[in-house]
mmCIF file of C-alpha atoms in Angstrom:
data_model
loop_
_atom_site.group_PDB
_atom_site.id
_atom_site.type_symbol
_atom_site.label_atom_id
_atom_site.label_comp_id
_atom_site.label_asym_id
_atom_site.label_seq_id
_atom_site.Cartn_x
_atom_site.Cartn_y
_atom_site.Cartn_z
ATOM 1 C CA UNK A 243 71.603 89.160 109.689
ATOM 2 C CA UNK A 244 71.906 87.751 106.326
ATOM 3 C CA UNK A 245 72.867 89.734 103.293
ATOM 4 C CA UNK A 246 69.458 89.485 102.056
ATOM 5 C CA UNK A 247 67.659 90.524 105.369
ATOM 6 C CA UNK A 248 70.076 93.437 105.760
ATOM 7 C CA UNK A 249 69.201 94.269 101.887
ATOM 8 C CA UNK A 250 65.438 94.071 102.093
ATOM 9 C CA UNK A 251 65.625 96.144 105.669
ATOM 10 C CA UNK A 252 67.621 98.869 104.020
ATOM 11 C CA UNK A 253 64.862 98.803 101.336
ATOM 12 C CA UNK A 254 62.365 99.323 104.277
ATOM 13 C CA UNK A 255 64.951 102.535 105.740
ATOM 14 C CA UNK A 256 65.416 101.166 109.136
ATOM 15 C CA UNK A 257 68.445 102.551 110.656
ATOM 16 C CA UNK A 258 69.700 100.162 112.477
ATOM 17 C CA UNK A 259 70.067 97.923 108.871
ATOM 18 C CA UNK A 260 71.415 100.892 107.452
ATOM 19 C CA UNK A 261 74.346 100.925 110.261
ATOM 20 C CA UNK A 262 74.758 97.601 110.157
ATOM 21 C CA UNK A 263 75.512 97.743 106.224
ATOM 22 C CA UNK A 264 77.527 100.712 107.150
ATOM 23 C CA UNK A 265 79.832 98.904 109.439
ATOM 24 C CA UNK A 266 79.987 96.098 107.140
ATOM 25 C CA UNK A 267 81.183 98.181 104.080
ATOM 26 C CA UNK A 268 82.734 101.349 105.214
ATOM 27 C CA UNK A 269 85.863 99.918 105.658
ATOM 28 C CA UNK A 270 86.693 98.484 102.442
ATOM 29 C CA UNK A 271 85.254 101.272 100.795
ATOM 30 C CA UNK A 272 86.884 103.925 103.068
ATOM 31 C CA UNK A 273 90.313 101.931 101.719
ATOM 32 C CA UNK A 274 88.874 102.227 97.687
ATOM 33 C CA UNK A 275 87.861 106.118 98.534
ATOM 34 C CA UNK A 276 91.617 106.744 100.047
ATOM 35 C CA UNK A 277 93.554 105.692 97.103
ATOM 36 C CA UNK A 278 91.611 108.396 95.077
ATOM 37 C CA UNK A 279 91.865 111.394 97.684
ATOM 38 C CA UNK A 280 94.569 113.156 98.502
ATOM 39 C CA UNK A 281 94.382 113.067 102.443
ATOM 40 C CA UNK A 282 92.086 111.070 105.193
ATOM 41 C CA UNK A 283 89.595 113.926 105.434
ATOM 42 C CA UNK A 284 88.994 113.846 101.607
ATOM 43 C CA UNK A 285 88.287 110.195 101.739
ATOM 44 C CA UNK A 286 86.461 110.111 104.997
ATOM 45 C CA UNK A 287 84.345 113.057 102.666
ATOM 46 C CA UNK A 288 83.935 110.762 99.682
ATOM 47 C CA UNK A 289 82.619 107.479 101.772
ATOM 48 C CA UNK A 290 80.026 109.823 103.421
ATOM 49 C CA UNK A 291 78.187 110.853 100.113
ATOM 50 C CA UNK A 292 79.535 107.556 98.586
ATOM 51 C CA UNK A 293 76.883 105.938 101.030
ATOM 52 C CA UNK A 294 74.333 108.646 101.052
ATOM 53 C CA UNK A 295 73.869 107.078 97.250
ATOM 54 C CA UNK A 296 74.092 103.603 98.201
ATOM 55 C CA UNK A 297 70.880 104.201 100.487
ATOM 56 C CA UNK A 298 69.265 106.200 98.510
ATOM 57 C CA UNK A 299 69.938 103.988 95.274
ATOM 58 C CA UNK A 300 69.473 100.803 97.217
ATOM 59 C CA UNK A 301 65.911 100.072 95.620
ATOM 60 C CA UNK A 302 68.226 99.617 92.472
ATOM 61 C CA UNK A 303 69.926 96.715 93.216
ATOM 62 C CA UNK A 304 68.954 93.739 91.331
ATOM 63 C CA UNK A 305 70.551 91.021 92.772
ATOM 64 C CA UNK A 306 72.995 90.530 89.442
ATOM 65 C CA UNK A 307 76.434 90.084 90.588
ATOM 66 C CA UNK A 308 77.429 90.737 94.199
ATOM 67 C CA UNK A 309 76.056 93.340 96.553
ATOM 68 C CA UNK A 310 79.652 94.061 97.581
ATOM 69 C CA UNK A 311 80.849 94.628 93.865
ATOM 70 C CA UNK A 312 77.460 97.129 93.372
ATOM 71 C CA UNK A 313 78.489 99.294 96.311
ATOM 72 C CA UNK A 314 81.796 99.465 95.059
ATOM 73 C CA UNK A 315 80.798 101.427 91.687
ATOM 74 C CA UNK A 316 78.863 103.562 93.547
ATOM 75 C CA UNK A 317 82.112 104.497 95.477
ATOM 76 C CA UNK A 318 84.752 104.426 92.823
ATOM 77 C CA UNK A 319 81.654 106.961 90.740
ATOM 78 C CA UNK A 320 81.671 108.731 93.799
ATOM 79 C CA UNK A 321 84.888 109.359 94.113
ATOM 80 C CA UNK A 322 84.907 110.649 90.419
ATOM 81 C CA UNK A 323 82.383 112.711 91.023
ATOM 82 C CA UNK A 324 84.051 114.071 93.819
ATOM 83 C CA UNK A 325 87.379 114.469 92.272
ATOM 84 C CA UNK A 326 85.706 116.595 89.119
ATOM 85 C CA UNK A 327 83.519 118.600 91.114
ATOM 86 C CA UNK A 328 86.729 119.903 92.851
ATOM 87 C CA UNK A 329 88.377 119.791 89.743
ATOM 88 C CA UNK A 330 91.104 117.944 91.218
ATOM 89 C CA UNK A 331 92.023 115.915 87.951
ATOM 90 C CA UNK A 332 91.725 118.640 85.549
ATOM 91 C CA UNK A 333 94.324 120.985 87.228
ATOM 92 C CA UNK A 334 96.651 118.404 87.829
ATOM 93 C CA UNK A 335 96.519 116.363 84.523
ATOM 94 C CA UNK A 336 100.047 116.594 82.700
ATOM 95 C CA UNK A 337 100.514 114.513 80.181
ATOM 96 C CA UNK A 338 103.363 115.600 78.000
ATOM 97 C CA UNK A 339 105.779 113.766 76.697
ATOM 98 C CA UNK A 340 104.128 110.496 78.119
ATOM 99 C CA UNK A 341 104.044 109.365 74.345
ATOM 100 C CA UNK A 342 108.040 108.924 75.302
ATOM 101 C CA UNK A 343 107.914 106.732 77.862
ATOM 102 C CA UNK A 344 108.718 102.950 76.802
ATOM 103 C CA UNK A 345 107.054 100.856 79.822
ATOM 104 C CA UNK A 346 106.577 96.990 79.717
ATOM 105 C CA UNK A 347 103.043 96.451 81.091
ATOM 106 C CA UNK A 348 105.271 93.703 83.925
ATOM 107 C CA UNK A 349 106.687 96.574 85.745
ATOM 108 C CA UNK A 350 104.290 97.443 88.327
ATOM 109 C CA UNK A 351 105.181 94.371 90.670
ATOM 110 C CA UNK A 352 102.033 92.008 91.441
ATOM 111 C CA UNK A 353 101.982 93.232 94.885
ATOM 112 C CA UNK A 354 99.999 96.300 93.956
ATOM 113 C CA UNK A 355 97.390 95.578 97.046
ATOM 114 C CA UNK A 356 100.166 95.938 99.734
ATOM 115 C CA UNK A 357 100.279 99.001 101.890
ATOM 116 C CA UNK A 358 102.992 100.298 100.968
ATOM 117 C CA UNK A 359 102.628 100.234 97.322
ATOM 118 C CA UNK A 360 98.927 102.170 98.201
ATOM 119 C CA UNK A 361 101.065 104.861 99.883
ATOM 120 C CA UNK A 362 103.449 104.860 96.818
ATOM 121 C CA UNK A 363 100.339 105.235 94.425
ATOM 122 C CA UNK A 364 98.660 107.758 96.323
ATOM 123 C CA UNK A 365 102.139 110.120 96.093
ATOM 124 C CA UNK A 366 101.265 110.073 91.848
ATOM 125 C CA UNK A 367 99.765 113.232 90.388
ATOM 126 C CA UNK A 368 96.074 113.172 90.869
ATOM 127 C CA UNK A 369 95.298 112.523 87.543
ATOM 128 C CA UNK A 370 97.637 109.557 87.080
ATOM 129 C CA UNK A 371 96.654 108.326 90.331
ATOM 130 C CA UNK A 372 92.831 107.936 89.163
ATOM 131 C CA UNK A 373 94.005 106.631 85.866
ATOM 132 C CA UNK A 374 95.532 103.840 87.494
ATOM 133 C CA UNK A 375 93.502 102.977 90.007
ATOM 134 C CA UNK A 376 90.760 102.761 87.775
ATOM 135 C CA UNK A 377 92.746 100.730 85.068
ATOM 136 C CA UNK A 378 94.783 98.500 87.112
ATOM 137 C CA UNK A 379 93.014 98.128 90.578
ATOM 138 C CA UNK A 380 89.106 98.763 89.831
ATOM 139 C CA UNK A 381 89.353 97.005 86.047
ATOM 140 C CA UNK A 382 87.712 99.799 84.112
ATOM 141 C CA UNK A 383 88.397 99.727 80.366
ATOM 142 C CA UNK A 384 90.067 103.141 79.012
ATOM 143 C CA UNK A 385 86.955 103.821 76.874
ATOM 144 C CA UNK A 386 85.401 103.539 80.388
ATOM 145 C CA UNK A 387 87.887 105.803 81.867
ATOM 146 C CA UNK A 388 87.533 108.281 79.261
ATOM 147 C CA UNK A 389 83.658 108.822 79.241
ATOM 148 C CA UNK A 390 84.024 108.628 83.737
ATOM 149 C CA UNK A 391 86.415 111.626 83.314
ATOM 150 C CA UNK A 392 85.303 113.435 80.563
ATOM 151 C CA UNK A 393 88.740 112.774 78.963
ATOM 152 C CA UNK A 394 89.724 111.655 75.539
ATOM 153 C CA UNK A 395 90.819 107.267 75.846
ATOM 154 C CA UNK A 396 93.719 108.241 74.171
ATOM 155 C CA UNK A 397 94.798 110.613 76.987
ATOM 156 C CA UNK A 398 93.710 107.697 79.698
ATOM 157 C CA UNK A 399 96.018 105.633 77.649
ATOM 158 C CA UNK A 400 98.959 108.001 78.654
ATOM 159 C CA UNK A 401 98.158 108.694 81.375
ATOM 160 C CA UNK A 402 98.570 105.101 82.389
ATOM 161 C CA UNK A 403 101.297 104.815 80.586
ATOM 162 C CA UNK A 404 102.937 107.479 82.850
ATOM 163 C CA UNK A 405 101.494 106.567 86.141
ATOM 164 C CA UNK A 406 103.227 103.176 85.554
ATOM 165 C CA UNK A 407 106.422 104.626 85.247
ATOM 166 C CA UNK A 408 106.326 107.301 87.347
ATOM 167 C CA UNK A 409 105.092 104.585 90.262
ATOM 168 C CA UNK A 410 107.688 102.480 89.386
ATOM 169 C CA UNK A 411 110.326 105.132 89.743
ATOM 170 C CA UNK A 412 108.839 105.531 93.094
ATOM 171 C CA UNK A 413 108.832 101.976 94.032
ATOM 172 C CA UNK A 414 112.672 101.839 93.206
ATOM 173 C CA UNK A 415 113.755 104.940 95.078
ATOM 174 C CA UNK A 416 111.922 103.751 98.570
ATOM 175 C CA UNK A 417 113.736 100.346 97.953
ATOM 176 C CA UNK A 418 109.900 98.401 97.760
ATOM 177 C CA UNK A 419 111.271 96.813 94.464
ATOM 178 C CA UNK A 420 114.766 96.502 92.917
ATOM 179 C CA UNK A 421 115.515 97.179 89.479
ATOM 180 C CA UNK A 422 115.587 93.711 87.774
ATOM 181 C CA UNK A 423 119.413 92.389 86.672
ATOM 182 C CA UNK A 424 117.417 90.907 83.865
ATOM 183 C CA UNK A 425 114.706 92.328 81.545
ATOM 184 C CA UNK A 426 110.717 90.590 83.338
ATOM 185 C CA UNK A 427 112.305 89.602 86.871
ATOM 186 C CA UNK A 428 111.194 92.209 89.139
ATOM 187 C CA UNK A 429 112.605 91.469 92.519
ATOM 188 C CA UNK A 430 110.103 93.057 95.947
ATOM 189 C CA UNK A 431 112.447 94.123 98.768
ATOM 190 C CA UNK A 432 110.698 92.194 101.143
ATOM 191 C CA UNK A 433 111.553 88.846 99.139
ATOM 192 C CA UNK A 434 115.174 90.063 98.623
ATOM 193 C CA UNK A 435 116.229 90.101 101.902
ATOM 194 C CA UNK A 436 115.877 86.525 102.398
#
């Protein structure tokens, strides 16, 4: 089925469009919810309701920009939403002293996507965690961030700021990425052994 088709039968509720978008979807999004939840079950959680609004928002879609891209707001909101509700960020945002920290914006290595840098990012504080994967990964502005999370930008700025170093201390200590011998030339393990 088509994009299109599978669209215009979801408009029409038929379940077995629904699944079919479902399938499709779920597991790129289930991989967008699980770098903002703390555990499997959280994410699995965040998917579920993350789709309830895709169907139920579905008539909303206007065909600008991909369908793809569309559910993916939905599930990045949703995971917001989710993380709020619970107050997960608020009780774990700490951002003193991150006005200290002096990072160069090339220290988070260019293999960010890689599984093992996911598992690395998903170890940061809650609050930096969302920070960053809204900043770096999902391409949010910080004025974005700020008004998602009910935060000053300011404070998404440092928070950043601090989930970059933080994840690059991180990075270093399970030997992912060596410290570079000169300032810019980040070396990943993987590339090092050879």
């Amino acid at each position: 089925m088509t994009e299109e088709a599978l669209l215009q039968a979801c408009l029409k509720n038929q379940p077995a469009a629904q699944q079919e978008l479902y399938s499709k979807y779920s597991p790129k999004m289930l991989a967008v919810c699980y770098r903002f939840a703390r555990n499997r079950e959280d994410a699995e959680d965040m998917l579920q309701e993350g789709f309830i609004r895709v169907f139920t928002q579905i008539h909303q879609f206007q065909n600008k920009g991909s369908f793809e891209g569309w559910i993916r707001r939905i599930i990045v909101h949703t995971c917001i939403n989710h993380l709020k509700k619970h107050k997960k960020f608020n009780d774990s945002v700490d951002i003193s002293q991150a006005h200290t920290l002096q990072v160069r914006e090339d220290s988070v290595p260019s293999i960010i996507q890689a599984k093992q840098v996911i598992e690395c990012i998903r170890m940061l504080p809650i609050g930096y965690r969302t920070v960053l994967n809204l900043f770096a990964i999902d391409g949010y502005s910080h004025r974005e961030i700020s008004t998602m999370l009910d935060i000053e930008e300011s404070t998404s700025r440092s928070q950043y700021t601090r989930a970059k170093a933080m994840l690059e201390q991180i990075l270093v200590q399970k030997k992912i990425i060596f410290r570079p011998q000169k300032q810019g030339e980040w070396v990943a393990a993987a590339h090092a052994r050879f």
